[in-house]
Coordinates of C-alpha atoms and ligand atoms in Angstrom, one line a residue:
M1 CA -17.6 -28.6 -41.4
F2 CA -19.4 -28.2 -38.0
S3 CA -21.8 -25.6 -39.2
P4 CA -24.6 -27.9 -40.7
L5 CA -24.4 -29.8 -37.6
I6 CA -24.7 -26.8 -35.4
A7 CA -27.5 -25.6 -37.8
G8 CA -29.3 -28.8 -37.4
I9 CA -28.9 -28.7 -33.6
V10 CA -30.4 -25.3 -33.5
V11 CA -33.3 -26.1 -35.7
L12 CA -34.2 -29.1 -33.5
L13 CA -33.9 -26.9 -30.5
L14 CA -36.0 -24.4 -31.9
F15 CA -38.4 -27.2 -33.0
F16 CA -38.5 -28.4 -29.5
V17 CA -39.0 -25.0 -27.7
W18 CA -41.8 -24.1 -30.5
N19 CA -43.6 -27.5 -29.5
R20 CA -43.2 -26.9 -25.8
L21 CA -44.7 -23.5 -26.3
I22 CA -47.7 -24.8 -28.3
Y23 CA -48.2 -27.4 -25.5
H24 CA -48.1 -24.9 -22.8
R25 CA -50.1 -22.1 -24.5
T26 CA -52.8 -24.3 -26.1
K27 CA -52.8 -27.8 -24.7
Q28 CA -51.7 -27.8 -21.1
Y29 CA -54.7 -26.0 -19.6
A30 CA -57.1 -26.3 -22.7
G31 CA -60.0 -27.5 -20.5
F32 CA -60.1 -24.2 -18.7
P33 CA -62.1 -21.3 -19.7
Q34 CA -60.0 -18.6 -21.1
T35 CA -59.7 -16.0 -23.9
P36 CA -57.8 -17.3 -26.9
P37 CA -54.0 -17.2 -25.8
S38 CA -51.3 -15.7 -28.2
R39 CA -48.6 -18.5 -28.9
I40 CA -45.9 -16.1 -27.8
W41 CA -47.5 -13.9 -25.2
G42 CA -50.2 -16.1 -23.7
H43 CA -52.7 -13.9 -22.1
L44 CA -50.3 -11.1 -21.3
S45 CA -51.2 -8.9 -24.2
T46 CA -55.1 -9.4 -23.5
L47 CA -54.6 -8.3 -20.0
I48 CA -52.5 -5.4 -20.8
Q49 CA -55.2 -4.3 -23.2
L50 CA -57.9 -4.6 -20.8
M51 CA -55.9 -2.9 -18.2
K52 CA -55.3 0.1 -20.7
T53 CA -59.2 0.6 -20.9
S54 CA -59.6 0.4 -17.2
K55 CA -59.4 3.4 -15.0
S56 CA -55.8 4.6 -14.5
N57 CA -54.0 3.0 -11.8
S58 CA -57.1 0.7 -10.9
H59 CA -56.8 -2.5 -8.9
F60 CA -56.1 -5.5 -11.3
D61 CA -59.3 -7.0 -10.1
E62 CA -61.1 -4.7 -12.4
A63 CA -59.2 -6.2 -15.5
F64 CA -60.2 -9.7 -14.2
K65 CA -63.8 -8.6 -14.0
K66 CA -63.6 -7.7 -17.8
V67 CA -62.2 -11.1 -18.6
Y68 CA -64.7 -12.9 -16.6
D69 CA -67.7 -10.6 -18.4
R70 CA -66.0 -11.4 -21.8
L71 CA -66.0 -15.2 -21.0
G72 CA -69.7 -15.3 -19.9
S73 CA -69.2 -15.4 -16.1
P74 CA -67.1 -18.7 -15.9
P75 CA -66.7 -20.3 -12.3
A76 CA -63.0 -20.0 -12.9
F77 CA -60.6 -18.9 -15.8
L78 CA -57.0 -19.2 -16.9
L79 CA -54.8 -16.3 -17.2
D80 CA -51.3 -17.7 -18.7
L81 CA -48.7 -14.9 -17.8
R82 CA -45.8 -17.2 -18.5
P83 CA -42.8 -16.4 -18.2
F84 CA -43.5 -13.4 -15.8
S85 CA -45.6 -15.5 -13.5
S86 CA -46.9 -18.9 -12.9
P87 CA -50.2 -19.3 -14.9
I88 CA -53.0 -18.0 -12.7
C89 CA -56.5 -19.6 -12.2
V90 CA -58.8 -16.7 -11.3
V91 CA -61.7 -18.3 -9.1
C92 CA -65.1 -16.6 -9.5
R93 CA -67.4 -19.0 -7.7
H94 CA -67.8 -19.4 -3.8
E95 CA -68.0 -23.2 -4.3
V96 CA -64.6 -23.6 -5.9
A97 CA -62.9 -20.9 -3.7
E98 CA -64.2 -23.0 -0.7
Q99 CA -62.3 -26.1 -1.9
I100 CA -59.3 -24.2 -2.2
T101 CA -59.2 -23.0 1.3
T102 CA -60.5 -26.0 3.4
S103 CA -58.6 -28.8 4.6
S104 CA -58.3 -31.8 2.2
K105 CA -56.6 -35.3 2.4
L106 CA -53.9 -33.8 0.1
F107 CA -53.5 -30.6 2.2
Q108 CA -54.2 -30.9 5.8
Y109 CA -54.2 -27.1 6.4
S110 CA -55.6 -26.1 2.9
L111 CA -53.4 -25.5 -0.4
P112 CA -50.0 -23.8 0.4
K113 CA -49.6 -19.9 -0.1
S114 CA -48.3 -19.0 -3.5
R115 CA -45.1 -17.5 -4.2
L116 CA -46.9 -14.1 -5.1
T117 CA -47.9 -14.0 -1.4
G118 CA -44.1 -14.0 -1.0
L119 CA -44.0 -10.4 -2.2
V120 CA -45.2 -9.5 1.2
S121 CA -42.2 -11.2 2.8
E122 CA -40.0 -8.5 1.7
I123 CA -41.5 -6.6 4.6
T124 CA -42.6 -9.5 7.1
G125 CA -39.6 -11.5 6.8
L126 CA -39.7 -15.2 5.7
T127 CA -40.7 -16.8 9.3
S128 CA -44.0 -14.8 9.2
I129 CA -47.1 -16.7 10.2
I130 CA -48.6 -15.6 6.8
L131 CA -46.0 -17.4 5.0
A132 CA -45.4 -20.4 7.2
E133 CA -46.7 -23.8 6.0
D134 CA -47.6 -27.1 7.9
N135 CA -46.5 -27.8 11.5
N136 CA -44.6 -24.5 11.5
W137 CA -47.7 -22.6 10.8
K138 CA -49.7 -24.7 13.1
A139 CA -47.3 -24.2 16.0
L140 CA -47.3 -20.3 15.3
R141 CA -51.1 -20.3 15.3
K142 CA -51.5 -22.1 18.4
Q143 CA -49.0 -19.6 20.2
L144 CA -51.0 -16.5 19.1
N145 CA -54.5 -17.8 19.1
P146 CA -54.9 -16.7 22.8
G147 CA -54.3 -13.1 21.7
F148 CA -57.4 -13.1 19.6
S149 CA -59.8 -15.2 21.8
H150 CA -63.2 -13.6 22.2
S151 CA -62.9 -12.6 25.9
Y152 CA -59.3 -11.0 25.5
T153 CA -60.7 -9.3 22.1
V154 CA -63.5 -7.7 24.1
S155 CA -61.1 -6.7 27.0
L156 CA -59.4 -4.5 24.4
V157 CA -62.3 -2.3 23.7
P158 CA -61.0 0.4 26.5
C159 CA -57.8 0.6 24.6
I160 CA -59.7 1.0 21.2
L161 CA -61.9 3.8 22.8
D162 CA -58.7 5.5 23.9
K163 CA -57.2 5.6 20.6
T164 CA -60.3 6.8 19.1
K165 CA -60.4 9.9 21.3
L166 CA -57.4 11.4 19.0
F167 CA -59.2 10.3 15.7
L168 CA -62.4 12.3 17.2
A169 CA -59.9 15.2 18.0
N170 CA -58.5 15.2 14.4
L171 CA -62.1 15.0 12.8
D172 CA -63.2 17.8 15.0
H173 CA -60.3 20.0 13.8
Y174 CA -61.4 19.4 10.2
A175 CA -65.1 20.1 11.1
S176 CA -64.2 23.5 12.7
T177 CA -61.9 24.4 9.6
G178 CA -64.1 23.0 6.8
E179 CA -60.7 21.8 5.1
D180 CA -61.1 18.5 3.1
F181 CA -58.7 16.0 4.1
S182 CA -57.5 12.2 3.4
L183 CA -59.7 10.1 5.5
D184 CA -57.1 7.3 4.7
H185 CA -54.4 9.2 6.5
L186 CA -56.8 9.7 9.6
C187 CA -58.0 6.0 9.6
T188 CA -54.6 4.6 9.0
N189 CA -53.0 6.4 11.9
L190 CA -55.8 5.3 14.2
T191 CA -55.6 1.8 13.1
F192 CA -51.9 1.8 13.4
D193 CA -52.3 3.1 17.1
I194 CA -54.6 0.3 17.9
M195 CA -52.2 -2.3 16.4
G196 CA -49.3 -1.0 18.0
A197 CA -51.1 -1.2 21.5
V198 CA -52.7 -4.8 20.6
T199 CA -49.4 -6.4 19.1
M200 CA -46.6 -4.7 21.0
D201 CA -48.1 -3.0 24.1
T202 CA -46.6 0.2 22.5
D203 CA -47.8 3.6 22.0
M204 CA -46.9 4.3 18.2
D205 CA -48.2 8.0 18.5
A206 CA -49.2 7.7 14.9
Q207 CA -52.0 10.3 15.3
L208 CA -50.0 13.0 16.7
G209 CA -48.5 14.3 13.5
E210 CA -45.6 13.3 11.4
K211 CA -43.0 14.9 13.6
N212 CA -44.1 13.1 16.7
Q213 CA -44.9 9.7 15.5
T214 CA -42.6 6.7 16.3
P215 CA -40.3 5.9 13.3
I216 CA -42.0 2.6 13.0
V217 CA -45.2 4.3 11.6
R218 CA -43.2 6.4 9.2
L219 CA -41.1 3.4 8.0
F220 CA -44.4 1.6 7.4
R221 CA -46.1 4.2 5.4
E222 CA -43.1 4.5 3.2
L223 CA -42.9 0.7 2.7
T224 CA -46.5 0.1 1.8
S225 CA -46.5 3.1 -0.6
A226 CA -43.4 1.7 -2.4
F227 CA -45.8 -1.2 -3.4
N228 CA -48.1 0.8 -5.2
Y229 CA -48.9 -0.3 -8.9
R230 CA -48.2 3.2 -10.3
N231 CA -44.5 2.3 -9.8
G232 CA -45.2 -0.1 -12.3
I233 CA -43.4 -3.5 -12.9
S234 CA -40.6 -2.5 -10.6
V235 CA -43.1 -3.4 -7.7
L236 CA -42.3 -7.1 -8.6
L237 CA -38.4 -6.5 -8.5
P238 CA -36.0 -6.6 -5.6
S239 CA -35.6 -3.0 -4.6
Y240 CA -32.6 -1.4 -2.5
K241 CA -35.0 1.4 -1.3
R242 CA -37.4 -1.3 0.2
C243 CA -34.4 -3.4 1.8
R244 CA -33.0 -0.2 3.4
L245 CA -36.4 0.7 4.8
V246 CA -36.9 -2.9 6.3
R247 CA -33.6 -2.8 7.9
H248 CA -34.5 0.4 9.6
L249 CA -37.8 -1.0 10.8
D250 CA -36.2 -4.2 12.1
K251 CA -33.8 -2.0 14.0
H252 CA -36.4 -0.1 15.8
I253 CA -38.9 -3.3 16.4
K254 CA -36.0 -5.3 17.8
Q255 CA -35.3 -2.5 20.2
N256 CA -38.9 -2.9 21.5
I257 CA -38.5 -6.8 21.6
K258 CA -35.4 -6.5 23.7
A259 CA -36.9 -3.9 26.1
K260 CA -40.0 -6.3 26.5
F261 CA -38.1 -9.2 27.2
E262 CA -36.2 -7.5 30.1
E263 CA -39.4 -6.2 31.4
Q264 CA -41.2 -9.7 31.5
K265 CA -38.2 -11.3 33.1
A266 CA -38.3 -8.6 35.8
N267 CA -42.3 -8.9 36.2
P268 CA -43.2 -12.3 34.7
Q269 CA -46.8 -11.8 36.3
N270 CA -47.5 -8.6 34.3
R271 CA -47.8 -10.4 30.9
S272 CA -50.5 -9.3 28.6
R273 CA -51.5 -11.3 25.7
S274 CA -50.0 -9.2 23.0
V275 CA -48.4 -10.7 20.1
L276 CA -45.0 -9.7 21.4
S277 CA -45.9 -10.9 25.0
L278 CA -47.1 -14.4 23.6
S279 CA -44.1 -14.9 21.3
L280 CA -41.5 -14.4 24.2
A281 CA -43.7 -16.3 27.0
E282 CA -41.6 -19.4 26.9
Q283 CA -38.4 -18.1 26.3
N284 CA -35.5 -18.0 28.7
D285 CA -33.0 -16.5 26.4
L286 CA -33.5 -14.0 23.7
T287 CA -31.3 -15.6 21.1
S288 CA -30.8 -13.9 17.6
E289 CA -33.1 -16.5 16.1
I290 CA -36.0 -15.7 18.4
L291 CA -35.5 -12.1 17.9
D292 CA -35.6 -12.4 14.2
Q293 CA -38.8 -14.4 14.3
T294 CA -40.4 -12.2 16.8
C295 CA -39.7 -9.4 14.7
D296 CA -41.3 -11.0 11.8
Q297 CA -44.4 -11.9 13.7
L298 CA -44.8 -8.2 14.8
K299 CA -44.3 -6.8 11.3
T300 CA -46.9 -9.3 10.0
F301 CA -49.5 -8.2 12.6
L302 CA -48.8 -4.5 12.3
L303 CA -48.9 -4.9 8.4
A304 CA -52.1 -7.1 8.3
G305 CA -53.9 -5.4 11.1
H306 CA -53.8 -1.8 10.1
D307 CA -54.2 -1.2 6.5
T308 CA -57.2 -3.6 6.1
T309 CA -59.0 -2.3 9.1
S310 CA -58.4 1.5 8.0
I311 CA -59.7 0.6 4.5
L312 CA -62.9 -1.1 6.1
L313 CA -63.6 2.1 7.9
Q314 CA -63.0 4.3 5.0
W315 CA -65.5 2.6 2.8
T316 CA -67.9 2.2 5.7
F317 CA -67.8 6.0 6.3
Y318 CA -68.2 6.6 2.4
E319 CA -71.0 4.1 1.9
L320 CA -72.8 5.8 4.9
S321 CA -72.1 9.4 3.3
R322 CA -73.9 8.5 0.0
N323 CA -76.8 6.1 1.5
I324 CA -78.9 8.5 3.5
R325 CA -81.5 5.9 4.3
I326 CA -78.9 3.6 5.8
L327 CA -77.1 6.3 7.6
G328 CA -80.5 7.1 9.2
L329 CA -81.0 3.5 10.3
V330 CA -77.3 3.2 12.0
R331 CA -78.2 6.4 13.8
L332 CA -81.5 5.0 15.0
E333 CA -79.9 1.9 16.3
L334 CA -77.3 4.0 18.1
D335 CA -79.9 6.3 19.4
E336 CA -81.7 3.3 20.7
L337 CA -78.6 1.8 22.5
F338 CA -77.1 4.9 23.9
G339 CA -80.0 7.5 23.9
P340 CA -79.7 10.7 22.0
E341 CA -76.6 11.7 23.9
S342 CA -73.8 11.2 21.3
S343 CA -71.0 13.1 22.7
P344 CA -67.7 11.0 22.9
I345 CA -67.7 10.7 26.5
A346 CA -71.4 9.7 26.9
V347 CA -70.6 6.9 24.1
R348 CA -67.7 5.8 25.7
D349 CA -69.4 5.2 29.2
K350 CA -72.2 3.4 27.7
I351 CA -69.8 1.1 25.8
L352 CA -67.7 0.5 29.0
E353 CA -70.9 -0.1 31.0
N354 CA -71.8 -3.1 29.2
T355 CA -69.5 -4.0 26.4
Y356 CA -71.0 -7.6 25.7
D357 CA -74.6 -6.1 25.4
F358 CA -73.5 -3.3 23.3
L359 CA -71.6 -5.4 20.8
Q360 CA -74.4 -8.2 20.6
N361 CA -77.3 -5.2 20.2
M362 CA -75.4 -3.4 17.2
S363 CA -76.9 -5.9 14.6
Y364 CA -77.9 -3.3 12.0
T365 CA -74.2 -1.6 12.1
S366 CA -72.9 -5.1 11.9
A367 CA -74.7 -5.8 8.8
V368 CA -73.3 -2.4 7.4
I369 CA -69.7 -3.6 8.1
K370 CA -70.5 -7.0 6.5
E371 CA -71.9 -5.3 3.4
T372 CA -68.9 -3.0 3.1
L373 CA -66.5 -5.8 3.2
R374 CA -68.7 -7.7 0.6
L375 CA -68.4 -4.8 -1.9
H376 CA -65.0 -3.5 -0.8
P377 CA -62.9 -6.5 0.3
P378 CA -59.4 -5.1 1.2
A379 CA -57.3 -8.2 1.0
A380 CA -57.3 -11.6 -0.6
T381 CA -55.3 -15.1 -0.7
A382 CA -53.3 -16.5 -3.5
R383 CA -52.7 -20.2 -3.2
H384 CA -50.7 -22.7 -5.1
S385 CA -51.3 -26.3 -6.2
P386 CA -47.8 -27.7 -6.7
P387 CA -47.4 -29.8 -10.0
N388 CA -48.2 -33.5 -10.2
T389 CA -50.2 -33.4 -6.9
G390 CA -53.6 -34.2 -8.5
F391 CA -55.5 -31.6 -6.8
N392 CA -59.0 -31.4 -8.3
V393 CA -62.0 -29.0 -7.8
R394 CA -65.6 -29.7 -8.7
L395 CA -67.4 -27.0 -10.5
P396 CA -71.1 -26.0 -9.9
S397 CA -71.7 -28.0 -13.1
G398 CA -70.2 -31.1 -11.6
Q399 CA -67.3 -31.0 -14.0
T400 CA -63.7 -31.4 -12.2
L401 CA -60.7 -29.4 -13.0
C402 CA -57.1 -30.1 -12.1
L403 CA -55.3 -27.2 -10.5
D404 CA -51.9 -28.6 -10.4
G405 CA -49.0 -26.1 -11.4
L406 CA -51.5 -23.2 -11.0
V407 CA -51.6 -19.9 -8.7
L408 CA -54.9 -19.8 -7.3
Y409 CA -56.5 -16.6 -6.8
N410 CA -59.8 -16.3 -5.0
C411 CA -61.2 -13.2 -6.6
Q412 CA -63.4 -11.8 -3.9
S413 CA -64.7 -8.8 -6.0
I414 CA -66.2 -11.1 -8.5
I415 CA -67.3 -13.8 -5.9
H416 CA -69.0 -11.2 -3.8
Q417 CA -71.1 -9.8 -6.6
D418 CA -72.3 -13.0 -8.0
S419 CA -75.8 -12.5 -9.0
E420 CA -76.8 -16.1 -8.7
V421 CA -75.9 -15.7 -5.0
Y422 CA -76.8 -12.2 -4.3
G423 CA -79.7 -11.6 -6.8
D424 CA -80.2 -8.7 -9.3
N425 CA -79.1 -6.3 -6.7
A426 CA -75.8 -7.8 -6.2
T427 CA -73.7 -4.6 -6.9
E428 CA -75.7 -2.4 -4.5
F429 CA -75.1 -1.7 -0.9
I430 CA -78.0 -3.3 0.9
P431 CA -77.2 -4.3 4.7
E432 CA -80.7 -5.6 5.1
R433 CA -79.5 -8.9 3.1
W434 CA -77.5 -9.8 6.2
L435 CA -80.3 -9.6 8.7
E436 CA -82.1 -12.4 10.1
A437 CA -85.5 -11.5 8.3
S438 CA -83.7 -11.4 4.9
E439 CA -85.4 -13.7 2.2
I440 CA -82.6 -15.0 0.2
P441 CA -80.2 -17.3 2.4
I442 CA -76.7 -16.6 1.4
P443 CA -74.2 -19.5 1.9
P444 CA -71.4 -18.7 4.3
S445 CA -68.7 -19.4 1.8
A446 CA -70.1 -16.7 -0.5
W447 CA -68.9 -14.0 2.0
R448 CA -65.1 -14.5 2.2
P449 CA -63.2 -11.2 3.0
F450 CA -61.1 -12.8 5.8
E451 CA -61.0 -16.0 3.6
R452 CA -62.1 -19.2 5.2
G453 CA -60.7 -22.6 6.4
P454 CA -57.7 -23.1 8.8
R455 CA -55.7 -20.2 7.2
R456 CA -58.5 -17.9 7.6
C457 CA -57.7 -14.3 9.1
I458 CA -56.9 -14.6 12.7
G459 CA -57.9 -11.1 13.4
Q460 CA -61.4 -11.2 12.2
E461 CA -63.2 -10.7 15.4
F462 CA -60.9 -8.2 16.4
T463 CA -61.6 -6.2 13.3
N464 CA -65.3 -6.6 13.9
I465 CA -65.2 -5.2 17.4
E466 CA -62.8 -2.4 16.5
A467 CA -65.1 -1.2 13.6
L468 CA -68.1 -1.3 15.8
V469 CA -66.4 0.7 18.6
V470 CA -65.1 3.2 16.1
I471 CA -68.4 3.7 14.2
A472 CA -70.5 4.0 17.4
S473 CA -68.1 6.7 18.7
V474 CA -67.9 8.5 15.4
I475 CA -70.8 8.3 13.0
R476 CA -73.4 10.4 14.6
R477 CA -71.2 13.2 15.6
Y478 CA -70.3 14.5 12.0
S479 CA -72.1 14.8 8.4
W480 CA -69.8 13.4 5.9
E481 CA -69.1 14.6 2.4
K482 CA -66.9 12.9 -0.2
V483 CA -64.8 15.5 -2.1
G484 CA -63.4 14.9 -5.7
L485 CA -63.7 11.3 -7.1
G486 CA -67.0 9.8 -6.0
A487 CA -68.7 13.2 -4.9
T488 CA -72.2 13.3 -5.0
K489 CA -74.1 15.1 -7.8
C490 CA -76.4 18.4 -6.9
D491 CA -79.3 19.6 -9.0
D492 CA -79.8 23.3 -9.9
S493 CA -80.8 24.4 -6.5
G494 CA -77.6 22.7 -5.0
E495 CA -79.6 20.0 -3.5
R496 CA -78.1 16.5 -3.8
I497 CA -80.0 14.1 -6.1
V498 CA -81.6 11.2 -4.4
K499 CA -82.0 8.2 -6.6
A500 CA -84.9 5.4 -6.3
N501 CA -82.7 3.1 -4.1
G502 CA -82.0 5.9 -1.7
Q503 CA -78.7 6.5 -2.7
Y504 CA -77.2 10.0 -3.6
E505 CA -76.3 10.1 -7.3
L506 CA -72.5 10.5 -7.8
Q507 CA -70.5 12.7 -10.3
S508 CA -68.0 9.9 -10.8
E509 CA -67.3 6.3 -9.3
L510 CA -64.7 6.0 -6.6
Y511 CA -62.5 2.9 -7.2
N512 CA -59.6 1.0 -5.6
T513 CA -56.0 1.0 -6.4
M514 CA -53.5 -1.7 -5.6
E515 CA -50.8 -1.5 -3.0
L516 CA -50.3 -4.5 -0.8
T517 CA -54.1 -4.1 -0.2
A518 CA -56.9 -2.8 -2.3
K519 CA -57.3 0.9 -1.3
P520 CA -59.3 3.8 -2.2
V521 CA -57.4 5.4 -5.0
D522 CA -57.6 9.1 -3.8
G523 CA -56.8 8.7 -0.3
M524 CA -60.6 8.9 0.4
R525 CA -60.7 12.5 0.3
M526 CA -63.6 13.8 2.6
R527 CA -65.1 17.1 4.5
V528 CA -66.9 16.9 7.6
R529 CA -69.3 19.0 9.6
M530 CA -70.6 18.6 13.0
A531 CA -73.9 16.9 12.6
E532 CA -76.9 19.0 13.3
T533 CA -78.4 16.4 15.7
W534 CA -75.2 16.1 18.0
A535 CA -76.1 16.9 21.5
Ligands
HEM1 C1 -60.8 -5.6 7.4 C2 -59.9 -6.4 8.1 C3 -59.1 -7.6 7.7 C4 -59.2 -8.2 6.5 C5 -60.1 -8.1 5.2 C6 -58.3 -9.4 6.4 C7 -58.2 -10.4 5.4 C8 -57.2 -11.4 5.6 C9 -57.3 -12.4 4.6 C10 -57.8 -12.4 3.2 C11 -56.2 -13.2 4.9 C12 -55.5 -14.5 4.2 C13 -56.1 -15.7 4.5 C14 -55.7 -16.9 3.6 O1 -54.7 -16.7 3.1 O2 -56.5 -17.7 3.5 C15 -55.8 -12.7 6.2 C16 -54.8 -13.5 6.9 C17 -54.1 -12.9 8.1 N1 -54.7 -11.9 9.0 FE1 -56.1 -10.6 8.3 N2 -57.5 -9.3 7.6 C18 -58.0 -8.3 8.4 C19 -57.5 -7.8 9.5 C20 -56.6 -8.4 10.2 C21 -56.2 -7.9 11.8 C22 -56.8 -6.7 12.5 C23 -55.0 -8.7 12.0 C24 -54.2 -8.8 13.2 C25 -54.8 -8.3 14.3 C26 -55.0 -9.7 10.9 C27 -54.0 -10.7 11.0 C28 -53.9 -11.6 10.0 C29 -52.8 -12.7 10.1 C30 -51.8 -12.9 11.0 C31 -53.2 -13.5 8.8 C32 -52.5 -14.9 8.6 C33 -53.2 -15.8 9.3 C34 -52.6 -17.3 9.1 O3 -52.0 -17.5 8.1 O4 -52.6 -18.2 9.9 N3 -55.8 -9.5 10.1 N4 -56.4 -11.7 6.6

């Protein structure tokens, strides 16, 4: 007796679900540029197909670029990946990206972070500044800003130089053996040591070999590699292994916090402006809440500050290894600033003699860093426009798009290579485009590796100074040669082939893979020799 009724209800339900599906797939975001969606899978199958035609284990930006090309370079496009993620709007023009990250009437501190950013929370904890919103975020940023002021950042140069000594010692070792090595490994350990000193006033001993490193270094390394996309979809799922690693990490970091708290209580006048010191500055008691929050901030800064800068250094050394003309100009600039004497001690003394002048005068090297970050941005932002808020952006054509309910991904690797901004040579490595005499003015919002607006990276200036100091100390001392992926091609006589643009011809293209950041897929395998000109 009930079966016709139940059958009727089931049919009605199916009809309802089908109608919703049709609405979601074909009508809700019909105004967005997109590839034709499947009614069942949305754009998931298209994306999977494109990823299959991409290099194995490559960063998902590569598949996004293919959709962008297929759609004829739109300012933004839709990827409907429901039910696996909220639908994503991939932003491809700087004018649109800028509207997402600036303050607006609806969102005082720019659009909120997307839940995808929440993946990081497994490591950083939920009270991290990266995830905080509104007044919570504002209070944290205000508390920590003094640690990133210009004068304080410059005062950290001796510390950066100090950590660079071990980096040089490790490179000297490889230069003497001729072995190839992972530059990722060396750079990551260097930047970890620097971040340990800057955020926690602690020596992490990251460059002393695995046996001597503090457990914090090892735990971070294991954690970040657990997020590699070669682990497949499991990256998106909660993981017992990652929880266990985070518990251990918290234990070690909290020990440091407790020790620092006691030290500051005993000697309040000896406070530094490290993230740890600033976080404890106003505290009379170390409650478990303060301990947890401080631990979250420290994990955030260690994470945000070491991998990104390491990637920047790796790509810079790589670009210089394959651009002989540009390497020559960097060396010339350094010769002019420091004289031909390029021993580490001489460079160090010169930098310390007049740090301000040195930083200001490295304009060509600064352009190299800028160009490296343009072509190889290590990190990005994902924001979210909550449903029914009426958040609209204006496209360059004048048309408006309502972004409600979407995850917004500012795709830097597309934005940074827009030929309308960067010209026909947008994909080439040309630092000169950043120099004053450059002909084509580049709008500031078209370069956004640190993102822009109130939530832009707090460590931008620190990164720049860190990279300048390391490059100045290191680049003239060695000749660099990429090994394996991205190695240069030689002619029959064994000479490297130079192309018309001054770059060495390559055997294959080096590309990025995806962990929490975009990093060179092969760990940037390199070989170095002592440079002939080294005095
Ligand atoms: C090449 C180096 C770096 C790159 C490319 C980079 C990039 C970024 C990006 C894209 C964001 C997200 C901004 C947004 O969501 O709008 C960010 C945020 C952040 N970065 Fe960096 N970063 C770098 C180095 C650093 C360093 C050295 C530190 C610390 C010393 C740091 C600390 C942070 C923090 C704390 C945030 C969150 C800021 C907030 O929400 O107020 N970053 N960074």
